[in-house]
mmCIF file of N, CA and C in Angstrom:
data_model
loop_
_atom_site.group_PDB
_atom_site.id
_atom_site.type_symbol
_atom_site.label_atom_id
_atom_site.label_comp_id
_atom_site.label_asym_id
_atom_site.label_seq_id
_atom_site.Cartn_x
_atom_site.Cartn_y
_atom_site.Cartn_z
ATOM 1 N N UNK A 1 11.023 -7.335 20.141
ATOM 2 C CA UNK A 1 10.250 -7.604 18.422
ATOM 3 C C UNK A 1 8.858 -7.014 18.400
ATOM 4 N N UNK A 2 8.173 -6.963 19.253
ATOM 5 C CA UNK A 2 6.667 -6.938 18.997
ATOM 6 C C UNK A 2 7.003 -5.125 18.566
ATOM 7 N N UNK A 3 7.661 -4.335 19.204
ATOM 8 C CA UNK A 3 7.510 -2.727 18.540
ATOM 9 C C UNK A 3 8.097 -2.695 17.344
ATOM 10 N N UNK A 4 8.902 -3.619 17.115
ATOM 11 C CA UNK A 4 9.667 -3.809 15.494
ATOM 12 C C UNK A 4 8.178 -3.749 14.907
ATOM 13 N N UNK A 5 7.622 -5.231 14.997
ATOM 14 C CA UNK A 5 6.299 -5.154 14.224
ATOM 15 C C UNK A 5 5.320 -4.156 13.968
ATOM 16 N N UNK A 6 5.392 -3.780 15.281
ATOM 17 C CA UNK A 6 3.904 -2.483 15.304
ATOM 18 C C UNK A 6 4.831 -1.244 14.707
ATOM 19 N N UNK A 7 6.054 -0.761 14.412
ATOM 20 C CA UNK A 7 6.265 -0.381 13.911
ATOM 21 C C UNK A 7 6.219 -0.016 12.139
ATOM 22 N N UNK A 8 6.572 -1.150 11.550
ATOM 23 C CA UNK A 8 6.379 -1.670 10.850
ATOM 24 C C UNK A 8 5.429 -1.803 9.569
ATOM 25 N N UNK A 9 4.306 -2.027 10.494
ATOM 26 C CA UNK A 9 2.872 -1.814 10.250
ATOM 27 C C UNK A 9 2.621 -0.719 9.567
ATOM 28 N N UNK A 10 2.848 0.291 10.243
ATOM 29 C CA UNK A 10 2.210 1.474 9.661
ATOM 30 C C UNK A 10 3.057 2.074 8.530
ATOM 31 N N UNK A 11 4.157 1.699 8.179
ATOM 32 C CA UNK A 11 5.064 1.590 6.961
ATOM 33 C C UNK A 11 4.159 1.160 6.345
ATOM 34 N N UNK A 12 4.020 -0.031 6.310
ATOM 35 C CA UNK A 12 3.856 -1.285 5.136
ATOM 36 C C UNK A 12 2.014 -0.616 4.907
ATOM 37 N N UNK A 13 1.189 0.294 5.423
ATOM 38 C CA UNK A 13 -0.081 0.555 4.706
ATOM 39 C C UNK A 13 0.180 1.879 4.424
ATOM 40 N N UNK A 14 1.388 2.823 5.022
ATOM 41 C CA UNK A 14 1.628 3.839 4.303
ATOM 42 C C UNK A 14 2.157 3.746 2.807
ATOM 43 N N UNK A 15 2.982 2.394 2.618
ATOM 44 C CA UNK A 15 3.979 2.306 1.291
ATOM 45 C C UNK A 15 2.236 1.939 0.397
ATOM 46 N N UNK A 16 1.407 1.077 0.827
ATOM 47 C CA UNK A 16 0.146 0.615 0.198
ATOM 48 C C UNK A 16 -0.713 1.853 -0.189
ATOM 49 N N UNK A 17 -0.727 2.554 0.665
ATOM 50 C CA UNK A 17 -1.678 3.847 0.636
ATOM 51 C C UNK A 17 -0.966 4.537 -0.792
ATOM 52 N N UNK A 18 -0.017 4.991 -0.882
ATOM 53 C CA UNK A 18 1.318 5.417 -1.531
ATOM 54 C C UNK A 18 1.142 4.619 -3.271
ATOM 55 N N UNK A 19 1.169 3.378 -3.199
ATOM 56 C CA UNK A 19 0.806 2.872 -4.795
ATOM 57 C C UNK A 19 -0.394 3.090 -4.675
ATOM 58 N N UNK A 20 -1.381 2.696 -3.960
ATOM 59 C CA UNK A 20 -2.653 2.818 -4.169
ATOM 60 C C UNK A 20 -3.357 4.604 -4.989
ATOM 61 N N UNK A 21 -2.811 5.358 -4.314
ATOM 62 C CA UNK A 21 -2.589 6.648 -4.757
ATOM 63 C C UNK A 21 -2.098 7.093 -6.457
ATOM 64 N N UNK A 22 -0.863 6.394 -6.199
ATOM 65 C CA UNK A 22 -0.371 6.219 -7.739
ATOM 66 C C UNK A 22 -1.103 5.677 -8.971
ATOM 67 N N UNK A 23 -1.813 4.727 -8.422
ATOM 68 C CA UNK A 23 -2.620 3.850 -9.423
ATOM 69 C C UNK A 23 -3.746 4.769 -9.776
ATOM 70 N N UNK A 24 -4.305 5.527 -8.891
ATOM 71 C CA UNK A 24 -5.448 6.132 -9.136
ATOM 72 C C UNK A 24 -4.897 6.976 -9.798
ATOM 73 N N UNK A 25 -3.697 8.205 -9.761
ATOM 74 C CA UNK A 25 -3.522 9.210 -10.571
ATOM 75 C C UNK A 25 -3.225 8.663 -12.099
ATOM 76 N N UNK A 26 -2.991 7.350 -12.053
ATOM 77 C CA UNK A 26 -2.946 6.824 -13.627
ATOM 78 C C UNK A 26 -3.976 6.437 -14.097
ATOM 79 N N UNK A 27 -4.787 6.137 -13.464
ATOM 80 C CA UNK A 27 -6.516 6.294 -14.113
ATOM 81 C C UNK A 27 -6.831 5.293 -13.610
ATOM 82 N N UNK A 28 -5.839 3.431 -13.857
ATOM 83 C CA UNK A 28 -6.705 2.250 -13.460
ATOM 84 C C UNK A 28 -6.380 1.541 -11.901
ATOM 85 N N UNK A 29 -6.882 3.182 -11.290
ATOM 86 C CA UNK A 29 -6.048 2.223 -9.886
ATOM 87 C C UNK A 29 -6.665 1.292 -9.200
ATOM 88 N N UNK A 30 -8.126 0.864 -9.716
ATOM 89 C CA UNK A 30 -8.932 -0.012 -8.911
ATOM 90 C C UNK A 30 -8.611 -1.448 -9.628
ATOM 91 N N UNK A 31 -7.950 -1.349 -10.812
ATOM 92 C CA UNK A 31 -6.992 -2.605 -11.662
ATOM 93 C C UNK A 31 -6.005 -2.744 -11.301
ATOM 94 N N UNK A 32 -5.160 -1.962 -10.620
ATOM 95 C CA UNK A 32 -3.632 -1.954 -9.851
ATOM 96 C C UNK A 32 -4.102 -2.948 -8.863
ATOM 97 N N UNK A 33 -4.662 -2.035 -8.368
ATOM 98 C CA UNK A 33 -4.760 -2.372 -6.606
ATOM 99 C C UNK A 33 -5.679 -4.040 -6.625
ATOM 100 N N UNK A 34 -6.295 -4.271 -7.256
ATOM 101 C CA UNK A 34 -7.156 -5.948 -7.378
ATOM 102 C C UNK A 34 -5.901 -6.834 -7.936
ATOM 103 N N UNK A 35 -4.910 -6.446 -8.771
ATOM 104 C CA UNK A 35 -3.705 -7.312 -9.613
ATOM 105 C C UNK A 35 -2.572 -7.098 -8.158
ATOM 106 N N UNK A 36 -2.430 -6.221 -7.529
ATOM 107 C CA UNK A 36 -1.328 -6.533 -6.688
ATOM 108 C C UNK A 36 -1.318 -6.902 -5.365
ATOM 109 N N UNK A 37 -0.755 -8.142 -5.456
ATOM 110 C CA UNK A 37 -0.994 -9.258 -4.049
ATOM 111 C C UNK A 37 -0.672 -8.813 -3.199
ATOM 112 N N UNK A 38 0.546 -7.511 -2.577
ATOM 113 C CA UNK A 38 -0.170 -6.994 -1.677
ATOM 114 C C UNK A 38 0.659 -5.435 -1.380
#
């Protein structure tokens, strides 16, 4: 199960980075990033 969790962590980070990139492109990246709980 440890390998599964380690494999999931990079995916979560990638998803967050993708959302942050989209928010920045939207022009209100900082606000969206702060409001996003995770």
